[in-house]
Short mmCIF file of C-alpha atoms in Angstrom, two decimals:
data_model
loop_
_atom_site.label_atom_id
_atom_site.label_comp_id
_atom_site.label_asym_id
_atom_site.label_seq_id
_atom_site.Cartn_x
_atom_site.Cartn_y
_atom_site.Cartn_z
CA MET A 1 -87.23 -225.58 14.71
CA SER A 2 -89.28 -228.29 16.49
CA GLU A 3 -92.93 -229.96 15.94
CA VAL A 4 -95.98 -227.91 17.48
CA LYS A 5 -99.32 -229.86 16.93
CA SER A 6 -102.14 -227.98 16.75
CA GLU A 7 -104.45 -229.77 18.41
CA LEU A 8 -102.62 -229.93 21.91
CA LYS A 9 -102.40 -227.74 25.00
CA TYR A 10 -98.39 -227.02 26.41
CA THR A 11 -97.13 -226.05 29.74
CA LYS A 12 -93.70 -224.52 30.15
CA ASP A 13 -92.12 -227.23 31.25
CA HIS A 14 -92.64 -228.79 28.00
CA GLU A 15 -95.31 -231.28 28.59
CA TRP A 16 -97.93 -231.29 25.78
CA ILE A 17 -101.93 -232.21 27.10
CA LYS A 18 -104.77 -233.93 24.60
CA ALA A 19 -107.93 -233.47 27.00
CA GLU A 20 -110.59 -236.11 26.01
CA GLY A 21 -113.77 -235.46 28.41
CA ASN A 22 -113.02 -236.02 31.75
CA THR A 23 -108.99 -237.34 30.87
CA ILE A 24 -106.01 -236.20 29.69
CA ILE A 25 -102.81 -237.90 27.61
CA VAL A 26 -99.97 -236.49 29.06
CA GLY A 27 -96.40 -236.31 26.69
CA ILE A 28 -93.07 -234.22 26.94
CA THR A 29 -92.67 -231.94 23.02
CA ASP A 30 -90.61 -232.48 20.48
CA TYR A 31 -88.68 -229.47 21.69
CA ALA A 32 -88.55 -231.07 24.72
CA GLN A 33 -87.15 -234.77 23.30
CA GLU A 34 -84.57 -232.83 21.31
CA ASN A 35 -82.80 -231.02 24.19
CA LEU A 36 -82.77 -234.51 26.05
CA GLY A 37 -81.01 -236.07 23.49
CA ASP A 38 -81.20 -240.10 23.34
CA ILE A 39 -83.64 -241.50 25.99
CA VAL A 40 -82.13 -244.61 27.92
CA PHE A 41 -84.86 -244.64 30.57
CA VAL A 42 -88.03 -243.99 31.56
CA GLU A 43 -89.56 -244.58 35.27
CA LEU A 44 -93.15 -244.60 34.91
CA PRO A 45 -95.97 -243.63 37.76
CA SER A 46 -98.11 -246.29 39.54
CA ARG A 47 -101.59 -247.15 37.72
CA GLU A 48 -104.35 -245.84 40.37
CA ALA A 49 -101.58 -243.17 42.07
CA LYS A 50 -103.17 -240.17 42.97
CA VAL A 51 -101.14 -237.23 41.52
CA ASN A 52 -101.11 -233.09 41.95
CA LYS A 53 -100.39 -230.98 39.55
CA GLY A 54 -96.82 -229.65 39.46
CA ASN A 55 -95.84 -232.92 41.40
CA SER A 56 -93.34 -235.05 39.64
CA LEU A 57 -95.05 -237.88 37.20
CA CYS A 58 -92.15 -239.26 35.89
CA THR A 59 -88.90 -239.33 35.47
CA ILE A 60 -86.94 -239.59 32.12
CA GLU A 61 -83.18 -240.61 31.70
CA SER A 62 -81.34 -239.19 28.61
CA VAL A 63 -77.65 -240.26 27.82
CA LYS A 64 -76.92 -236.66 29.00
CA ALA A 65 -79.10 -236.06 32.03
CA VAL A 66 -82.14 -237.02 34.40
CA SER A 67 -84.66 -234.85 34.24
CA ASP A 68 -88.62 -234.68 35.77
CA VAL A 69 -92.13 -234.52 33.71
CA TYR A 70 -94.31 -232.84 36.11
CA VAL A 71 -98.05 -233.59 36.80
CA PRO A 72 -99.51 -230.46 34.20
CA ALA A 73 -103.32 -231.19 35.78
CA SER A 74 -104.48 -233.09 39.48
CA GLY A 75 -105.88 -236.51 39.21
CA THR A 76 -105.43 -240.48 38.82
CA ILE A 77 -103.62 -242.14 36.99
CA ILE A 78 -105.39 -244.65 35.20
CA LYS A 79 -102.91 -245.84 32.18
CA THR A 80 -98.95 -245.78 31.15
CA ASN A 81 -97.05 -246.14 28.36
CA GLU A 82 -95.37 -249.77 29.38
CA GLU A 83 -94.11 -249.86 25.63
CA ILE A 84 -91.87 -246.99 26.10
CA GLU A 85 -90.78 -249.01 29.21
CA THR A 86 -88.52 -251.42 26.82
CA ASP A 87 -88.25 -249.14 24.17
CA PRO A 88 -87.46 -245.68 25.56
CA ALA A 89 -86.15 -244.63 22.48
CA ILE A 90 -89.84 -243.84 21.06
CA ILE A 91 -90.09 -240.96 23.00
CA ASN A 92 -87.52 -239.67 20.44
CA LYS A 93 -89.11 -240.78 17.53
CA GLU A 94 -92.95 -240.53 18.03
CA PRO A 95 -92.92 -237.91 21.11
CA TYR A 96 -96.59 -236.79 19.95
CA THR A 97 -97.66 -240.45 19.37
CA GLY A 98 -96.17 -243.44 20.62
CA GLY A 99 -94.38 -241.47 23.05
CA TRP A 100 -97.10 -240.85 25.34
CA LEU A 101 -96.23 -241.09 29.17
CA ALA A 102 -99.65 -241.42 30.69
CA VAL A 103 -103.48 -240.91 31.26
CA ILE A 104 -105.10 -239.12 34.42
CA GLU A 105 -108.46 -238.49 34.83
CA LEU A 106 -108.89 -235.48 36.26
CA SER A 107 -109.99 -234.31 39.36
CA ASP A 108 -110.80 -230.42 38.13
CA SER A 109 -111.00 -229.78 35.08
CA SER A 110 -110.61 -226.19 35.24
CA GLU A 111 -106.76 -226.35 36.40
CA LEU A 112 -106.81 -227.23 32.12
CA ASN A 113 -107.29 -223.23 31.53
CA SER A 114 -103.81 -222.30 32.53
CA LEU A 115 -102.05 -224.35 29.97
CA MET A 116 -101.28 -222.77 26.66
CA SER A 117 -102.32 -223.58 23.11
CA ALA A 118 -100.12 -224.42 20.17
CA ASP A 119 -99.51 -220.28 19.32
CA GLU A 120 -98.66 -219.39 22.58
CA TYR A 121 -96.17 -222.11 23.27
CA THR A 122 -94.65 -221.53 19.89
CA GLU A 123 -94.20 -217.97 21.26
CA TYR A 124 -93.10 -219.08 24.30
CA LEU A 125 -90.25 -221.58 22.35
CA LYS A 126 -88.81 -218.35 20.40
CA THR A 127 -88.18 -216.44 23.83
CA LEU A 128 -85.76 -219.75 24.53
CA GLU A 129 -83.99 -219.86 21.57
CA ASP A 130 -80.28 -218.40 21.85
CA MET B 1 -64.96 -214.92 27.38
CA ILE B 2 -65.86 -217.83 25.50
CA LEU B 3 -62.89 -219.70 23.10
CA ARG B 4 -63.56 -221.04 19.94
CA THR B 5 -61.31 -223.63 18.37
CA SER B 6 -60.30 -223.25 14.63
CA LEU B 7 -62.75 -225.95 13.63
CA PHE B 8 -65.82 -223.55 15.11
CA GLU B 9 -67.45 -223.18 11.65
CA TYR B 10 -67.13 -226.68 10.74
CA HIS B 11 -68.77 -227.61 13.62
CA GLN B 12 -72.06 -224.58 13.30
CA LYS B 13 -71.90 -225.91 9.54
CA LEU B 14 -72.78 -229.51 10.95
CA ASN B 15 -75.69 -227.74 13.23
CA ALA B 16 -73.62 -228.94 16.05
CA LYS B 17 -75.51 -228.64 19.41
CA MET B 18 -73.04 -226.79 21.29
CA ILE B 19 -72.40 -226.06 24.93
CA ASP B 20 -69.70 -224.22 27.07
CA PHE B 21 -66.65 -226.78 28.13
CA ALA B 22 -63.84 -225.27 30.00
CA GLY B 23 -63.97 -222.16 28.36
CA TYR B 24 -64.85 -223.11 24.94
CA LYS B 25 -67.80 -223.92 23.22
CA MET B 26 -67.55 -227.53 22.10
CA PRO B 27 -69.78 -229.91 20.04
CA VAL B 28 -72.04 -232.09 22.66
CA PHE B 29 -73.51 -233.56 19.87
CA TYR B 30 -74.10 -233.36 16.39
CA LYS B 31 -77.25 -235.63 15.61
CA SER B 32 -77.34 -238.29 18.07
CA ILE B 33 -74.88 -239.26 21.33
CA LYS B 34 -75.93 -243.00 20.61
CA ASP B 35 -75.01 -242.79 17.48
CA GLU B 36 -71.84 -241.60 17.76
CA TYR B 37 -70.97 -243.77 20.44
CA PHE B 38 -71.96 -246.66 18.17
CA ALA B 39 -69.50 -245.33 15.13
CA VAL B 40 -66.75 -245.10 17.65
CA ARG B 41 -67.13 -248.79 18.96
CA ASN B 42 -68.22 -250.23 15.48
CA LYS B 43 -66.26 -247.90 12.78
CA CYS B 44 -64.97 -244.13 13.50
CA GLY B 45 -65.70 -241.06 14.58
CA ILE B 46 -63.42 -238.09 14.79
CA PHE B 47 -63.43 -235.57 17.48
CA ASP B 48 -62.36 -231.87 17.47
CA ILE B 49 -60.18 -231.51 20.90
CA SER B 50 -58.08 -228.12 20.24
CA HIS B 51 -59.78 -227.34 23.63
CA MET B 52 -56.79 -229.38 24.96
CA ALA B 53 -53.61 -228.06 25.14
CA PRO B 54 -50.03 -228.96 24.08
CA PHE B 55 -47.22 -227.95 25.67
CA PHE B 56 -43.69 -228.66 23.95
CA ILE B 57 -40.91 -228.68 26.80
CA GLU B 58 -37.19 -228.73 25.57
CA SER B 59 -33.93 -227.81 26.26
CA ASP B 60 -31.41 -226.40 24.03
CA LYS B 61 -28.22 -227.42 26.07
CA SER B 62 -29.27 -231.36 27.62
CA HIS B 63 -31.57 -233.73 27.27
CA GLU B 64 -31.02 -234.67 31.39
CA GLU B 65 -32.02 -230.96 32.07
CA VAL B 66 -35.85 -231.76 30.50
CA LEU B 67 -35.92 -234.95 31.54
CA SER B 68 -34.98 -234.35 35.17
CA PHE B 69 -37.19 -231.67 35.12
CA LEU B 70 -40.19 -233.41 33.86
CA GLU B 71 -39.78 -235.83 37.00
CA MET B 72 -39.58 -233.32 39.37
CA VAL B 73 -43.12 -232.41 38.60
CA THR B 74 -44.36 -235.90 37.75
CA CYS B 75 -45.27 -238.89 39.66
CA ARG B 76 -44.16 -241.66 36.83
CA LYS B 77 -40.87 -242.36 36.13
CA VAL B 78 -40.74 -240.72 32.63
CA ALA B 79 -36.53 -241.75 32.71
CA ALA B 80 -38.98 -245.39 31.50
CA LEU B 81 -40.19 -244.11 28.21
CA LYS B 82 -38.34 -245.10 24.78
CA LYS B 83 -37.86 -242.45 21.82
CA ASN B 84 -41.49 -242.49 19.97
CA GLN B 85 -43.79 -243.70 23.04
CA VAL B 86 -46.49 -241.75 24.84
CA GLN B 87 -46.71 -242.52 29.00
CA TYR B 88 -50.33 -241.60 30.68
CA ASN B 89 -48.94 -239.50 33.88
CA ALA B 90 -49.81 -236.98 36.30
CA PHE B 91 -48.60 -233.53 36.99
CA ILE B 92 -48.40 -233.88 41.39
CA ASN B 93 -47.64 -230.21 43.54
CA GLU B 94 -45.71 -230.05 46.96
CA ASP B 95 -49.28 -231.16 49.04
CA GLY B 96 -49.72 -234.50 46.42
CA GLY B 97 -52.52 -233.28 45.29
CA ILE B 98 -52.74 -234.55 41.34
CA VAL B 99 -52.41 -230.90 39.22
CA ASP B 100 -53.36 -232.45 36.37
CA ASP B 101 -53.45 -235.83 34.74
CA ILE B 102 -51.83 -235.77 31.17
CA THR B 103 -49.55 -237.73 28.18
CA ILE B 104 -46.32 -237.36 27.84
CA PHE B 105 -45.03 -237.95 24.75
CA TYR B 106 -40.75 -238.25 23.91
CA LEU B 107 -40.59 -236.95 20.70
CA GLU B 108 -36.66 -236.54 20.44
CA GLU B 109 -33.83 -235.65 22.39
CA LYS B 110 -34.12 -232.44 24.29
CA LYS B 111 -37.72 -232.34 23.06
CA TYR B 112 -41.08 -233.85 24.55
CA LEU B 113 -44.84 -232.83 24.13
CA VAL B 114 -47.16 -232.59 27.03
CA ILE B 115 -51.23 -232.84 26.47
CA VAL B 116 -52.65 -230.70 29.40
CA ASN B 117 -56.78 -230.74 30.13
CA ALA B 118 -58.57 -227.79 28.41
CA SER B 119 -59.94 -227.14 32.15
CA ASN B 120 -56.04 -227.34 33.80
CA LYS B 121 -54.36 -225.28 30.77
CA GLU B 122 -53.52 -222.23 32.61
CA LYS B 123 -53.31 -223.91 36.49
CA ALA B 124 -50.51 -226.33 34.55
CA PHE B 125 -48.80 -223.90 32.91
CA ASN B 126 -48.21 -222.01 36.03
CA PHE B 127 -47.21 -224.71 37.74
CA LEU B 128 -44.52 -225.56 35.89
CA ASN B 129 -43.43 -222.29 35.26
CA SER B 130 -42.97 -221.33 38.90
CA VAL B 131 -40.89 -224.97 39.53
CA LYS B 132 -39.12 -223.58 36.40
CA ASN B 133 -38.28 -220.78 37.84
CA LYS B 134 -37.66 -221.44 41.53
CA ASN B 135 -34.93 -223.85 40.64
CA ASN B 136 -33.03 -221.70 37.41
CA LEU B 137 -33.99 -224.10 34.81
CA ASP B 138 -32.83 -223.57 31.55
CA ILE B 139 -35.78 -225.06 29.77
CA ASN B 140 -38.64 -223.52 27.66
CA ILE B 141 -42.42 -224.23 27.54
CA TYR B 142 -44.46 -222.89 24.85
CA LEU B 143 -47.68 -223.86 22.85
CA PRO B 144 -47.89 -223.67 18.92
CA GLU B 145 -49.84 -220.35 19.13
CA ASN B 146 -52.88 -221.82 16.33
CA PHE B 147 -53.09 -225.48 15.78
CA VAL B 148 -55.69 -228.14 15.22
CA LEU B 149 -55.92 -231.47 17.88
CA LEU B 150 -57.88 -234.28 16.42
CA ALA B 151 -58.81 -237.83 18.33
CA LEU B 152 -59.34 -239.97 15.66
CA GLN B 153 -61.61 -243.25 17.38
CA GLY B 154 -62.57 -246.68 16.17
CA PRO B 155 -61.66 -249.86 14.88
CA GLU B 156 -61.59 -248.09 11.22
CA SER B 157 -59.32 -245.29 12.09
CA HIS B 158 -56.20 -246.38 10.74
CA LYS B 159 -57.65 -246.98 7.12
CA ALA B 160 -59.77 -243.50 7.06
CA LEU B 161 -56.64 -241.70 8.43
CA LYS B 162 -54.18 -243.31 6.26
CA ASN B 163 -56.37 -242.34 2.86
CA ALA B 164 -57.00 -238.62 4.27
CA LEU B 165 -53.43 -237.80 4.85
CA LYS B 166 -52.75 -239.70 1.37
CA LYS B 167 -54.61 -236.61 -0.37
CA GLU B 168 -52.33 -234.50 0.93
CA ASN B 169 -49.10 -236.53 0.21
CA ILE B 170 -48.06 -237.18 4.16
CA ASN B 171 -47.21 -240.90 5.31
CA LEU B 172 -48.79 -241.89 8.07
CA PRO B 173 -45.99 -243.36 10.35
CA GLU B 174 -46.09 -247.13 11.66
CA ILE B 175 -46.74 -246.47 15.15
CA PHE B 176 -48.83 -248.46 17.48
CA TYR B 177 -50.74 -248.21 20.85
CA TYR B 178 -49.17 -244.94 22.90
CA GLU B 179 -46.65 -244.65 20.38
CA CYS B 180 -45.75 -240.98 18.73
CA ASP B 181 -43.98 -239.66 15.97
CA PHE B 182 -43.69 -236.42 13.64
CA LEU B 183 -45.74 -236.30 11.21
CA GLN B 184 -43.99 -235.03 7.48
CA ILE B 185 -45.61 -231.90 6.16
CA ASP B 186 -44.82 -228.46 4.45
CA GLU B 187 -44.92 -226.41 6.42
CA LYS B 188 -41.23 -226.32 8.40
CA ASN B 189 -41.83 -224.38 11.58
CA PHE B 190 -44.79 -226.41 12.76
CA ASP B 191 -44.34 -229.66 14.73
CA ALA B 192 -47.04 -231.78 13.21
CA ILE B 193 -47.42 -234.89 15.65
CA ILE B 194 -49.74 -237.79 15.39
CA SER B 195 -49.61 -240.76 18.18
CA ARG B 196 -51.64 -243.69 18.47
CA THR B 197 -53.43 -242.82 21.77
CA GLY B 198 -57.25 -241.47 23.07
CA TYR B 199 -59.57 -241.97 25.16
CA THR B 200 -62.58 -244.76 24.25
CA GLY B 201 -60.89 -247.62 24.58
CA GLU B 202 -60.54 -248.72 20.73
CA ASP B 203 -57.53 -248.48 17.98
CA GLY B 204 -57.38 -244.66 16.73
CA TYR B 205 -55.58 -241.71 17.07
CA GLU B 206 -54.57 -238.35 18.20
CA ILE B 207 -52.97 -235.87 15.82
CA LEU B 208 -51.69 -232.17 16.23
CA LEU B 209 -51.78 -230.17 12.79
CA PRO B 210 -51.80 -226.46 11.81
CA VAL B 211 -54.89 -225.09 11.59
CA GLY B 212 -54.96 -225.25 7.88
CA LEU B 213 -54.11 -229.02 7.54
CA GLY B 214 -55.95 -229.95 10.28
CA GLN B 215 -59.29 -228.27 8.81
CA LYS B 216 -58.95 -230.05 5.48
CA ILE B 217 -58.29 -233.17 6.99
CA TRP B 218 -61.02 -232.82 9.42
CA GLU B 219 -63.45 -232.55 5.98
CA TYR B 220 -61.70 -235.36 4.12
CA LEU B 221 -62.64 -237.04 7.13
CA ILE B 222 -66.44 -236.74 7.45
CA ASN B 223 -66.49 -236.73 3.47
CA GLU B 224 -65.33 -240.14 4.09
CA GLU B 225 -68.28 -241.02 6.50
CA VAL B 226 -66.41 -240.92 9.61
CA THR B 227 -68.85 -239.38 11.92
CA PRO B 228 -68.21 -236.31 13.90
CA SER B 229 -68.47 -236.92 17.76
CA GLY B 230 -69.01 -234.74 20.79
CA LEU B 231 -68.29 -234.59 24.30
CA GLY B 232 -71.36 -236.62 24.93
CA ALA B 233 -70.31 -239.35 23.19
CA ARG B 234 -66.66 -239.36 24.23
CA ASP B 235 -67.50 -239.24 28.12
CA LEU B 236 -69.48 -242.52 27.95
CA LEU B 237 -66.89 -243.83 25.55
CA ARG B 238 -63.92 -243.33 28.25
CA LEU B 239 -66.43 -244.17 31.39
CA GLU B 240 -66.99 -247.76 29.78
CA MET B 241 -63.20 -248.16 30.27
CA TYR B 242 -63.40 -246.12 33.42
CA TYR B 243 -60.86 -243.74 32.75
CA PRO B 244 -60.85 -240.90 35.07
CA LEU B 245 -61.68 -237.42 34.23
CA TYR B 246 -60.48 -234.45 35.97
CA GLY B 247 -62.72 -232.17 37.64
CA ASN B 248 -64.98 -235.10 37.79
CA ASP B 249 -63.16 -238.37 39.08
CA LEU B 250 -59.77 -236.49 39.60
CA LYS B 251 -59.20 -233.37 41.43
CA GLU B 252 -56.37 -231.80 43.15
CA GLU B 253 -57.58 -231.75 46.76
CA TRP B 254 -56.95 -235.23 45.91
CA THR B 255 -53.41 -237.36 45.91
CA PRO B 256 -53.52 -240.29 42.80
CA PHE B 257 -54.05 -242.84 45.25
CA GLU B 258 -57.19 -240.88 46.40
CA GLY B 259 -58.14 -240.31 42.09
CA GLY B 260 -57.48 -243.93 41.87
CA ILE B 261 -54.87 -243.84 39.76
CA GLY B 262 -52.24 -244.91 42.61
CA TRP B 263 -50.83 -247.12 40.35
CA ILE B 264 -49.08 -244.69 38.42
CA VAL B 265 -47.36 -243.98 41.33
CA ASP B 266 -43.41 -244.62 40.79
CA LYS B 267 -42.00 -246.35 43.89
CA GLU B 268 -38.40 -244.98 44.12
CA LYS B 269 -38.84 -242.33 41.98
CA ASP B 270 -38.05 -238.62 44.00
CA PHE B 271 -40.62 -236.27 42.46
CA LEU B 272 -42.07 -232.94 43.95
CA GLY B 273 -44.83 -234.08 46.13
CA ARG B 274 -43.11 -237.74 47.01
CA GLN B 275 -43.29 -236.79 51.19
CA SER B 276 -47.13 -235.63 51.11
CA LEU B 277 -47.63 -238.48 49.36
CA GLU B 278 -46.51 -240.69 51.36
CA LYS B 279 -48.02 -239.26 54.30
CA ARG B 280 -50.96 -239.18 52.43
CA LYS B 281 -51.22 -242.13 51.01
CA ILE B 282 -51.31 -244.07 54.79
CA SER B 283 -54.29 -241.42 55.98
CA ALA B 284 -56.66 -241.64 52.43
CA LYS B 285 -59.95 -243.18 53.41
CA ASN B 286 -61.03 -242.85 50.28
CA THR B 287 -60.34 -243.83 46.50
CA VAL B 288 -62.36 -244.09 43.16
CA LYS B 289 -63.23 -247.15 41.16
CA GLY B 290 -65.54 -248.23 38.62
CA PHE B 291 -69.28 -250.21 39.39
CA ILE B 292 -72.10 -251.42 36.77
CA MET B 293 -75.36 -251.31 38.39
CA LYS B 294 -77.18 -255.40 39.09
CA ASN B 295 -80.44 -253.97 37.57
CA ASP B 296 -81.98 -250.37 36.81
CA GLY B 297 -81.06 -247.13 37.68
CA ILE B 298 -78.61 -244.70 35.99
CA PRO B 299 -76.48 -243.60 38.61
CA ARG B 300 -75.03 -239.59 38.12
CA ALA B 301 -72.30 -237.49 40.04
CA GLY B 302 -73.47 -236.61 43.21
CA TYR B 303 -75.12 -239.29 43.66
CA GLU B 304 -74.84 -241.04 47.10
CA VAL B 305 -72.83 -244.64 47.86
CA TYR B 306 -74.33 -246.86 50.31
CA ASP B 307 -73.12 -250.22 51.70
CA LYS B 308 -75.21 -253.12 52.79
CA ASN B 309 -75.98 -251.61 56.51
CA LYS B 310 -77.02 -248.41 54.49
CA ASN B 311 -73.93 -246.80 56.01
CA LEU B 312 -72.76 -243.79 54.04
CA ILE B 313 -69.31 -244.74 52.13
CA GLY B 314 -68.51 -242.35 49.19
CA LYS B 315 -70.12 -240.57 46.27
CA VAL B 316 -70.48 -241.07 42.68
CA THR B 317 -68.38 -238.96 40.71
CA SER B 318 -69.21 -239.77 36.92
CA GLY B 319 -72.31 -241.63 35.95
CA ALA B 320 -73.89 -242.93 32.42
CA PHE B 321 -76.36 -245.33 30.74
CA SER B 322 -73.99 -247.82 28.94
CA PHE B 323 -74.93 -249.11 25.52
CA LEU B 324 -72.23 -251.54 25.99
CA LEU B 325 -73.88 -253.34 29.19
CA ASN B 326 -77.46 -251.85 28.57
CA LYS B 327 -77.00 -250.82 32.41
CA GLY B 328 -76.01 -248.40 34.66
CA ILE B 329 -72.33 -247.54 35.16
CA GLY B 330 -70.43 -245.34 36.99
CA MET B 331 -67.16 -244.44 38.90
CA ALA B 332 -67.57 -243.33 42.31
CA SER B 333 -65.32 -242.07 45.56
CA ILE B 334 -65.94 -244.62 48.12
CA GLU B 335 -63.86 -246.12 51.49
CA LYS B 336 -60.73 -248.05 50.49
CA LEU B 337 -62.21 -251.61 52.60
CA PHE B 338 -65.04 -251.16 49.60
CA ALA B 339 -62.76 -250.63 46.45
CA LYS B 340 -62.31 -254.65 45.88
CA ASP B 341 -63.52 -256.25 42.74
CA LYS B 342 -67.12 -257.37 42.59
CA THR B 343 -67.54 -255.55 46.30
CA GLU B 344 -71.96 -255.07 46.72
CA ILE B 345 -72.53 -251.28 46.85
CA PHE B 346 -75.95 -249.45 46.75
CA ILE B 347 -75.89 -246.46 44.62
CA LYS B 348 -79.35 -244.19 46.27
CA ILE B 349 -81.35 -243.16 43.07
CA ARG B 350 -84.36 -240.76 44.11
CA ASP B 351 -84.53 -242.40 47.45
CA GLU B 352 -84.37 -246.35 46.46
CA PHE B 353 -80.68 -247.86 47.29
CA LYS B 354 -80.52 -249.99 43.74
CA PRO B 355 -77.88 -252.19 44.15
CA ALA B 356 -74.13 -251.74 42.26
CA GLU B 357 -70.37 -253.90 42.13
CA VAL B 358 -67.72 -252.21 41.93
CA TYR B 359 -65.36 -253.04 39.09
CA VAL B 360 -61.62 -252.27 39.33
CA LYS B 361 -61.41 -252.66 35.59
CA SER B 362 -63.57 -252.45 32.58
CA THR B 363 -65.04 -255.86 30.95
CA HIS B 364 -64.75 -254.14 27.48
CA LYS B 365 -62.06 -255.63 25.02
CA GLY B 366 -61.30 -252.66 22.45
CA SER B 367 -59.93 -252.35 19.55
CA ILE B 368 -56.23 -251.23 20.59
CA CYS B 369 -53.54 -251.76 18.47
CA ARG B 370 -50.40 -252.72 20.21
CA ARG B 371 -47.07 -253.29 19.04
CA GLU B 372 -46.27 -257.59 18.95
#
């Protein structure tokens, strides 16, 4: 069973969001990394870039496939995790800590209201199981 | 209906991640594609390949009968095979198209074994039977009802297999790269076959066994710390060698020349597709070749290939990230003009043109064990 952290928010596309004031930290969930398998490449967004909710935030390539991570709430990228560029496997090992992807400064924090709680996400994962 | 191999429960027991592949539920990986990949390159891995089809082809009458049949349906000269040798070859239809790429085993007088891809099982069976019936040939084409087909791959395969077989009092015959033999087992009504072949570029064996014995050997090998490995690792291992995969790099619409396996087409022998093939050899625009990304970027099947002036020259047929090179690698169907070693091409990855170089041959020298 994939790990879900109670203090985080989630999307249906398996991103996690940690809200800190007017900024959010974004990563992919344990479920996402498990399903991607060994991650070999991450194409991070450029800093200062303005991003809109639902657009592609970055691209993650695993041994198996390529997949997009989506912007969970609109804003400006203020920081990206450079460590995962050199060692993308960190995302497999520590999806909720060392494997974070980017920090976004929000332009409209009300967009966070539509995110799932940990309980809701856990329920959601159950519906995805075979 | 989705089929299961006789090792399905063994994969479940190991918590394999299963996918649908050519009509079968097959393990794509057990723990990690990367770990399984390195196990095969450096030590030893075991694959369940029972989804593939072993066709025995034999004649009661004469060796000539079965040999001439095989020459008719393939493009490489089967007569060049000596007893106990294996050959990479392809079934070619009358239009010159590739029905399947196969390995042919010369087992004994009047008896050959052909290993067919899972995805082409029915198509190949029908093709062979239609040629047989049309020519009124007195030959038998049959599959064992139940069987296990294993591929043990990696530099430590020989030792691991010898130990596993010993537990069942079976001798490992002395065979080398692309050679085969019968395994002497207690079950007299089953042809157990072993060959020193594979799809990874490493030393290793492929073994056809009755179900019970196959399951036992699988267990022995797993307990001896041979790494169970899935289709994910298999795909990467074969791609690093530029071994084509039917469905990606080979297709029925293509001739062997277009599929990049023109080297197996015999220059003299006559076969069903010969005339069509000669015509299509000249008119063919594209061929499949391997390539390596110069910098970053991971190619995937379907990505477009361009020349330096941004003219579209082909499409990627297979792609992956190579742990051997720490770079993206792939195979692509490209215009023949560009199919030369070290030619610069560009792969379009998310709207960027990323440079790559054509490689006609893999740079990896594996642990393959040839007869001296």
